[in-house]
Tab-separated table of C-alpha atoms in Angstrom:
chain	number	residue	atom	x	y	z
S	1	UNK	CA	-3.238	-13.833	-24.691
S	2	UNK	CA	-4.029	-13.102	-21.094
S	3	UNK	CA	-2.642	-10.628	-19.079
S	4	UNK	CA	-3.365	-10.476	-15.082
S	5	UNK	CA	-2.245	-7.512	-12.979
S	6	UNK	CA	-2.824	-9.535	-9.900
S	7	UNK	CA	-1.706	-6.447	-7.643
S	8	UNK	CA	-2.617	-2.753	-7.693
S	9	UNK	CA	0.193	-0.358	-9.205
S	10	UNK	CA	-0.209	2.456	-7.451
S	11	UNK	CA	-1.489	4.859	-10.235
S	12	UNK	CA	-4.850	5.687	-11.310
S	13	UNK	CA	-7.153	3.299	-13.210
S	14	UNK	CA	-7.393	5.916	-16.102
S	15	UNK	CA	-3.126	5.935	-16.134
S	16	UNK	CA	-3.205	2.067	-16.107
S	17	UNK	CA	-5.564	2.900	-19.261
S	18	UNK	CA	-3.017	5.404	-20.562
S	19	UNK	CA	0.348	3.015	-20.199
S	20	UNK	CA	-1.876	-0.017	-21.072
S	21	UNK	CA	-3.125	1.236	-24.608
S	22	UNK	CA	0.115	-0.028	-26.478
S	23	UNK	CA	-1.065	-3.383	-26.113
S	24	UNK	CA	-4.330	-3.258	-27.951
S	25	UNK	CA	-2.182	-3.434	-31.020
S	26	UNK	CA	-1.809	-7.599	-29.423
S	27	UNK	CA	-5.644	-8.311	-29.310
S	28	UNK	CA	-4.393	-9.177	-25.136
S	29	UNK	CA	-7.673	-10.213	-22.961
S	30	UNK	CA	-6.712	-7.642	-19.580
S	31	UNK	CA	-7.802	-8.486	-16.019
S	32	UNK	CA	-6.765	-5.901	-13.073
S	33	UNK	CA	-6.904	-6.469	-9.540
S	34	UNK	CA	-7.142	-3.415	-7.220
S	35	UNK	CA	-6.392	-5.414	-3.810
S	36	UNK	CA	-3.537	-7.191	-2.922
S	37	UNK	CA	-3.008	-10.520	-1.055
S	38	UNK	CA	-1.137	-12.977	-0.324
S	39	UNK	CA	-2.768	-15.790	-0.069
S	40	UNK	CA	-1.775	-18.699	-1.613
S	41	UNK	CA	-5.182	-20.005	-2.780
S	42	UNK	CA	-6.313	-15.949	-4.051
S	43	UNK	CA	-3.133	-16.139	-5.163
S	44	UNK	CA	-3.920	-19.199	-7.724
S	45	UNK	CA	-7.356	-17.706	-8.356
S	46	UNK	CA	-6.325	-15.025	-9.616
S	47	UNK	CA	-3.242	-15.937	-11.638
S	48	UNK	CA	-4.312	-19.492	-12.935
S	49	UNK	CA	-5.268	-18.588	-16.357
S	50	UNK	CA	-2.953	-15.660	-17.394
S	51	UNK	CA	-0.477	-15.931	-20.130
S	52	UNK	CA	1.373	-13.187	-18.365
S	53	UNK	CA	1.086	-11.840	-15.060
S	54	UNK	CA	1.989	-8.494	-13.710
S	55	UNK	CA	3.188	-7.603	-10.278
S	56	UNK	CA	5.148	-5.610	-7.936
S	57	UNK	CA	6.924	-7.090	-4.589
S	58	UNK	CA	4.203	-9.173	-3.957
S	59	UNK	CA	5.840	-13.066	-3.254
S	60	UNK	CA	5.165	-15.023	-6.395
S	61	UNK	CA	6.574	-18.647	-5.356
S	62	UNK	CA	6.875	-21.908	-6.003
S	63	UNK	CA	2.816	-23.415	-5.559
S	64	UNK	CA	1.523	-20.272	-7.006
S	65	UNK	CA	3.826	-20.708	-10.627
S	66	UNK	CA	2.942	-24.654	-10.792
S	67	UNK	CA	-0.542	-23.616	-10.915
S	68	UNK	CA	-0.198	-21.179	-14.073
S	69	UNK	CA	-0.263	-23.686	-16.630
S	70	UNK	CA	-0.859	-21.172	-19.079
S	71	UNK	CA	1.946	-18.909	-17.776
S	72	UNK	CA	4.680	-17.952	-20.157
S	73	UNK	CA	5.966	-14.097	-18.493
S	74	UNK	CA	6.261	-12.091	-15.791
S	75	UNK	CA	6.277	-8.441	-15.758
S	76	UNK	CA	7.728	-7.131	-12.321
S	77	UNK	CA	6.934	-4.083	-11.737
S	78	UNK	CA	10.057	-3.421	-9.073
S	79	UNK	CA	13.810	-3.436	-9.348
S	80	UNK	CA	14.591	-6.613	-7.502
S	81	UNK	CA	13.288	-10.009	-7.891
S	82	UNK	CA	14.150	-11.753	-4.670
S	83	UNK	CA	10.824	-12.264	-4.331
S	84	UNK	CA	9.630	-14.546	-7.766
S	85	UNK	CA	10.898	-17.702	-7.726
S	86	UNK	CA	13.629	-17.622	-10.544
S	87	UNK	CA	14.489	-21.548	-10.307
S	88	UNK	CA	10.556	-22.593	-11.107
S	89	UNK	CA	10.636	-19.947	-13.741
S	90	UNK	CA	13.658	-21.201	-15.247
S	91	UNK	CA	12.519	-24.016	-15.081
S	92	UNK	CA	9.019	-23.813	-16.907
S	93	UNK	CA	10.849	-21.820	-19.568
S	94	UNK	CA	8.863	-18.728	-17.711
S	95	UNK	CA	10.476	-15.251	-18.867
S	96	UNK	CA	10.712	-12.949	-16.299
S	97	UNK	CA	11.652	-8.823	-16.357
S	98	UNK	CA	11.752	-6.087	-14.204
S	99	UNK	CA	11.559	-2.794	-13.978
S	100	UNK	CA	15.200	-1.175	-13.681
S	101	UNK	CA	15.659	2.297	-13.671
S	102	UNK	CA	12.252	3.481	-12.524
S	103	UNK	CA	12.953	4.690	-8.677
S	104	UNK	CA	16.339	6.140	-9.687
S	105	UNK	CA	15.631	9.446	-8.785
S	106	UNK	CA	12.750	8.746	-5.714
S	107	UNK	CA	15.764	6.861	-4.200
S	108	UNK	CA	18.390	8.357	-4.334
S	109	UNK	CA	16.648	11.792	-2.780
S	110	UNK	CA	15.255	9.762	0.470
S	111	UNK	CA	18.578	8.713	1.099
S	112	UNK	CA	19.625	12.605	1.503
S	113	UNK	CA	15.691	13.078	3.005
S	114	UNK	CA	16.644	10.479	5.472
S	115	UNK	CA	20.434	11.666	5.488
S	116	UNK	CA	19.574	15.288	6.395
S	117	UNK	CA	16.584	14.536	8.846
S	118	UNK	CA	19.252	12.021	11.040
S	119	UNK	CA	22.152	14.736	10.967
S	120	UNK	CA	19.625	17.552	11.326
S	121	UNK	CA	17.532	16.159	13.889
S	122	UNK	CA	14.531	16.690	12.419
S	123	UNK	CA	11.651	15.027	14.005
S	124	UNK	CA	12.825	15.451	17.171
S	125	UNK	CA	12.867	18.710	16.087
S	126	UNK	CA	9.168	18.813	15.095
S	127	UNK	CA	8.174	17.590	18.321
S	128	UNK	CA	9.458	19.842	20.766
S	129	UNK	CA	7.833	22.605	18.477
S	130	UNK	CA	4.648	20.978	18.863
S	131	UNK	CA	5.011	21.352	22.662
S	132	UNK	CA	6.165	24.845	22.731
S	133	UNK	CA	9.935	23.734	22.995
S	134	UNK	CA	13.103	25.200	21.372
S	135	UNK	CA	16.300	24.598	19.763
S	136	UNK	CA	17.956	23.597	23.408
S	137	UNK	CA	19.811	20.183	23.027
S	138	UNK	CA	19.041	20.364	18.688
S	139	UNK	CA	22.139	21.321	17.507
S	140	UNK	CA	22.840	19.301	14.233
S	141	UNK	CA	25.553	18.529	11.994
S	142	UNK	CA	26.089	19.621	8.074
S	143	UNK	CA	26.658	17.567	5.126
S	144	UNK	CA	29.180	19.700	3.531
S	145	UNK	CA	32.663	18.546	3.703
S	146	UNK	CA	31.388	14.761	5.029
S	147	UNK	CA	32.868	11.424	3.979
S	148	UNK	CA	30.424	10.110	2.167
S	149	UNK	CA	30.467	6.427	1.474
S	150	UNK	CA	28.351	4.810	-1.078
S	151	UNK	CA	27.886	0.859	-1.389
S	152	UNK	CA	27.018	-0.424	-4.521
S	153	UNK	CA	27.763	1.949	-7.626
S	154	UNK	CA	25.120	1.030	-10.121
S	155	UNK	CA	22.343	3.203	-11.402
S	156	UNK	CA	21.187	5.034	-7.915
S	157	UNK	CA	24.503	4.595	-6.550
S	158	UNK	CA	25.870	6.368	-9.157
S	159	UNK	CA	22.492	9.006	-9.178
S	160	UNK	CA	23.440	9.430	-4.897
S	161	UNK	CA	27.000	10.162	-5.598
S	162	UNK	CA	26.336	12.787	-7.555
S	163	UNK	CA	24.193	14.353	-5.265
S	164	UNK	CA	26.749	14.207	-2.652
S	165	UNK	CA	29.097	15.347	-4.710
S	166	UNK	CA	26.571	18.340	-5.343
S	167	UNK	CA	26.614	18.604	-0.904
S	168	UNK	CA	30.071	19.239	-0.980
S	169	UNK	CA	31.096	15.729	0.111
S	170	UNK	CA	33.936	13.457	-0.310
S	171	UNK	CA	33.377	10.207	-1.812
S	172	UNK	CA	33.843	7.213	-1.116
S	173	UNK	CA	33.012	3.922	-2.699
S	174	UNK	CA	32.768	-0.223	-2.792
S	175	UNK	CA	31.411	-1.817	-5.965
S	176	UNK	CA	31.944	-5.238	-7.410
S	177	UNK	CA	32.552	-3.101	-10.422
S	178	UNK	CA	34.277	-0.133	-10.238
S	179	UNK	CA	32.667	3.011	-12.693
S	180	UNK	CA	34.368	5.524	-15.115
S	181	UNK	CA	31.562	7.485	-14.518
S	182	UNK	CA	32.276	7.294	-10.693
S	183	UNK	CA	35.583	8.517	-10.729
S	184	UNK	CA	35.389	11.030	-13.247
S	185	UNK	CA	33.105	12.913	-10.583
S	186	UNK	CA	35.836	12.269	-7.520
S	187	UNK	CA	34.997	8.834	-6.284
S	188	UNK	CA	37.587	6.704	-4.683
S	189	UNK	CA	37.014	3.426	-4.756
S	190	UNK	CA	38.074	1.554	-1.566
S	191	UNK	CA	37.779	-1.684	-0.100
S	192	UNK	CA	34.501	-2.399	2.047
S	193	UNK	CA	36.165	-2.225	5.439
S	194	UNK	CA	38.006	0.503	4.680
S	195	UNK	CA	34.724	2.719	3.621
S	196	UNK	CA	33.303	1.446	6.573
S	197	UNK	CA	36.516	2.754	9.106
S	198	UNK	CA	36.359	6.055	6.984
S	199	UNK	CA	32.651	7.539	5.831
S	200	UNK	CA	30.735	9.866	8.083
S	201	UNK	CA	27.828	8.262	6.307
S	202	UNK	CA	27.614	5.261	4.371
S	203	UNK	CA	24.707	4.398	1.680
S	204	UNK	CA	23.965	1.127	0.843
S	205	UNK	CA	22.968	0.580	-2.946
S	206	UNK	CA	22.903	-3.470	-3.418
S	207	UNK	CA	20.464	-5.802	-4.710
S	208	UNK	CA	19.732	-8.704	-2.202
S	209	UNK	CA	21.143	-12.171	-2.875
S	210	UNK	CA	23.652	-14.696	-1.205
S	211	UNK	CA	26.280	-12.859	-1.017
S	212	UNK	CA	24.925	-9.709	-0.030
S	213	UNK	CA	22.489	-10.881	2.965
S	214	UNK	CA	24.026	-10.120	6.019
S	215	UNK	CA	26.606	-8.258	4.714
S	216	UNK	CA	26.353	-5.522	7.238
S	217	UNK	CA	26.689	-7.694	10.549
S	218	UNK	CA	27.965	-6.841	13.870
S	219	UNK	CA	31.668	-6.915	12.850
S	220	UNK	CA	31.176	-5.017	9.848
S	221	UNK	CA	29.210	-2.226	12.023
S	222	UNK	CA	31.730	-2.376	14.637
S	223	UNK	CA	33.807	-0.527	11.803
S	224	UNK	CA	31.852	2.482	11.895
S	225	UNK	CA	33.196	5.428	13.393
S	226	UNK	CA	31.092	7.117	16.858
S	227	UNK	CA	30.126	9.657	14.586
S	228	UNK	CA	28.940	8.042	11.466
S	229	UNK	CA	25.606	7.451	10.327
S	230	UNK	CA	24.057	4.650	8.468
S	231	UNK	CA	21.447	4.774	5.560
S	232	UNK	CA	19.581	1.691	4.522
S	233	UNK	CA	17.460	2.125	0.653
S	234	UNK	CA	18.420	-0.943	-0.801
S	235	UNK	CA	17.050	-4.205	1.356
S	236	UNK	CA	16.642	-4.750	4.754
S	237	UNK	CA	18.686	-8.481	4.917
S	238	UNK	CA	21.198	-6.909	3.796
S	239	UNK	CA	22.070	-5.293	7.405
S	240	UNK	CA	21.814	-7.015	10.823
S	241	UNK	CA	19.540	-5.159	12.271
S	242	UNK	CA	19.757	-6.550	15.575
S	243	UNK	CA	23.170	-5.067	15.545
S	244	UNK	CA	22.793	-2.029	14.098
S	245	UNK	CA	20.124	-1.252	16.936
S	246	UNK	CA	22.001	-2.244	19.621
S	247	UNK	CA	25.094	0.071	18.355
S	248	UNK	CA	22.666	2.595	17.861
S	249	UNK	CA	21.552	2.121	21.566
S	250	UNK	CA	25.051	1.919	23.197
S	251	UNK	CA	26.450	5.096	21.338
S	252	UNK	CA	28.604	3.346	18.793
S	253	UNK	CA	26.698	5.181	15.853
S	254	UNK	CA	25.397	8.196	15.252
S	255	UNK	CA	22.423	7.469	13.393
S	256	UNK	CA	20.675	5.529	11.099
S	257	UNK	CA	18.140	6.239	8.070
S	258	UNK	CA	15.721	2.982	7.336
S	259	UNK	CA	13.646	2.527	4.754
S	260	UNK	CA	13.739	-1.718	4.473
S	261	UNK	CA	13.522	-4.494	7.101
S	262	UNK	CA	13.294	-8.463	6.961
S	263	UNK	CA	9.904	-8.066	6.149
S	264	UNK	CA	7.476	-5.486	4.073
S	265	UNK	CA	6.223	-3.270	6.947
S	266	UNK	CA	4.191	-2.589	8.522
S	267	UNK	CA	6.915	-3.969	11.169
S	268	UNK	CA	6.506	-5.350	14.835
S	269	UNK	CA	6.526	-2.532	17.789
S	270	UNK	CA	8.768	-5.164	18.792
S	271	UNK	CA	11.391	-4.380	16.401
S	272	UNK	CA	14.710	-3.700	17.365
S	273	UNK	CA	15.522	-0.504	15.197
S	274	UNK	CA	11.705	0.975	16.963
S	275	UNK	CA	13.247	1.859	19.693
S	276	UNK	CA	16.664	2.311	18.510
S	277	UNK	CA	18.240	5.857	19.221
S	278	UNK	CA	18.429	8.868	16.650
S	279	UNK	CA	16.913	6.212	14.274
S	280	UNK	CA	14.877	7.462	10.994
S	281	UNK	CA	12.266	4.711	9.917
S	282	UNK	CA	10.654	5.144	6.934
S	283	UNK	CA	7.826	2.279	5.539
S	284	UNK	CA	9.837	0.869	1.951
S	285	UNK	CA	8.758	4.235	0.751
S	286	UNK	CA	12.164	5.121	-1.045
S	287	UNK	CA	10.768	4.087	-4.584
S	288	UNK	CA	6.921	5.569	-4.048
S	289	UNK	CA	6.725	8.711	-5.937
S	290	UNK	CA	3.774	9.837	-8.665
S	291	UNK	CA	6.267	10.340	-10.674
S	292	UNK	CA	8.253	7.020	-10.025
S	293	UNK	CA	5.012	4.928	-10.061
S	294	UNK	CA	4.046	6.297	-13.590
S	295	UNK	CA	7.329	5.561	-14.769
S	296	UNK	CA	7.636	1.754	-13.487
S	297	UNK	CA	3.861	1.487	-15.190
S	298	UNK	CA	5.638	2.264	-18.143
S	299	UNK	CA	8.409	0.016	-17.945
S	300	UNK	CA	6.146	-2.789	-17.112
S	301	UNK	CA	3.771	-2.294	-20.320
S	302	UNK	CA	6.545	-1.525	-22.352
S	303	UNK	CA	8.622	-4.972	-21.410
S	304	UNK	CA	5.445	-6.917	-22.485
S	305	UNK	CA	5.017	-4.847	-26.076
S	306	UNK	CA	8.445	-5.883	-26.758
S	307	UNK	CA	8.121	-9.366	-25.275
S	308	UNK	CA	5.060	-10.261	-27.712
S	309	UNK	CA	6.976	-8.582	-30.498
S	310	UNK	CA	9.977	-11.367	-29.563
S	311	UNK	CA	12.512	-8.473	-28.558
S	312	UNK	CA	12.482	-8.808	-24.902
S	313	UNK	CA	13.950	-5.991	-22.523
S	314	UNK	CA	14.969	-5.705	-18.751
S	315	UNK	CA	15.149	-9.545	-19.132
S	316	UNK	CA	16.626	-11.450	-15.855
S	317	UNK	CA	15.391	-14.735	-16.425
């Protein structure tokens, strides 16, 4: 059995030892690749032979899968997997898991990171006292006693409302599924538009798919309030962020906090949300923590040790 990590993992080789040892018990061949690419040939290259193939976000489509003849899992090492293609996998009889759970806590405390440095003014703050300024023009705004508006209530929806709930906030939600857990710590769940008209500041928590994408268009930010900023963990095609800059720019927001775009950064100076006012941008960094990255390495080992011992975990496909 072959196993290609055809993507670094963002830990140390000696960790990748450390979360890799549970495998010996499988007699696995192991081949790791400490550059990514995406090239569709390199791709293929590296990939063609393995039995099972790690990865993180790295696109894994269509040409690439045909070309794994030998390929019978993938281990994602990320949440979402908008960017395997399921339908080939499917398909081929591929299995493929993920990694759910690992960036719980790394994302849910940008969102307040991003949150506070928005309402706080916090890099603009930085730069005046880099050029002997002051507090003239600074004042910020507290979290205490906001409307806080969370979109999607799984596991880091659910992990963010409780730190709001820690801030003092009220809570608001919109799930497909509404939580026990939720409501038992003062969550009122509300329709979409309705959070939107209401929250000070509104987190979105949703995986990407059709009926997500675009979700947050022009009419939907029209909704917002003058005074309400917007925080974007989750994926950037979930928001127009055309839009969104252009309220930004003409005063009909507040703020926004974004970690995700259309595309992995590094993004265009072109990009509308660049040069979007009292805008936070952040590189898809929500999830990168030591102690997130260890975690996920984990999770990915561990979904393989149960795969080959036919009790397969964190299974989406």
């Amino acid at each position: 059995m072959k196993i290609v990590v055809i993507e670094p993992l963002g830990i140390s080789q000696e960790k990748v030892e450390v979360v890799s040892k549970r495998l010996d018990q499988h007699g696995c061949d192991f081949v790791y690749y400490d550059t990514r690419t995406e090239d569709t040939e390199e791709l293929i290259s590296r990939a063609k032979d393995a039995d099972i193939v790690i990865l993180t976000n790295l696109p894994f489509r269509k040409e690439v899968i045909e070309n794994c003849p030998n390929l019978k899992m993938i281990s994602v090492a990320f949440t979402g997997v908008d960017h395997i293609d399921l339908d080939i996998c499917k398909e081929r009889g591929i299995d493929v898991c993920n990694s759910a759970g690992y960036s719980t806590n790394a994302v849910a405390e940008l969102v307040f990171g991003l949150a506070i440095a928005v309402l706080r003014k916090v890099v603009a703050c930085d730069k005046v006292t880099r050029n002997e300024g002051t507090r003239a023009g600074l004042l910020g705004s507290e979290l205490y006693g906001k409307k806080f508006g969370i979109v999607g209530t799984g596991e880091i929806g659910l992990k963010v409302v409780g730190i709001a709930k820690a801030f003092g906030c009220e809570l608001l939600a919109y799930s497909r599924t509404e939580k026990d857990e939720a409501k038992e710590l003062g969550v009122e769940y509300v329709e979409l538009d309705t959070l939107l008209k209401e929250s000070d500041i509104v987190s979105l928590h949703l995986p990407l798919n059709g009926s997500t994408e675009n979700l947050i268009d022009k009419d939907k930010i029209s909704l917002l309030k003058p005074s309400t900023i917007l925080i974007n963990t989750a994926r950037g095609p979930i928001v127009d962020n055309t839009a969104l800059a252009e309220a930004l720019n003409q005063g009909k927001l507040a703020g926004a906090g974004i970690d995700v775009f259309e595309i992995e950064p590094p993004i265009a100076t072109t990009h509308p949300l660049v040069e979007a006012k009292n805008t936070v941008l952040a590189p898809h960094v929500a999830f990168a923590t030591e102690e997130a990255l260890y975690t996920r390495a984990e999770i990915v080992f561990g979904n393989i040790d149960q795969w080959l011992k036919g009790e397969p975990q964190n299974l989406i496909s």
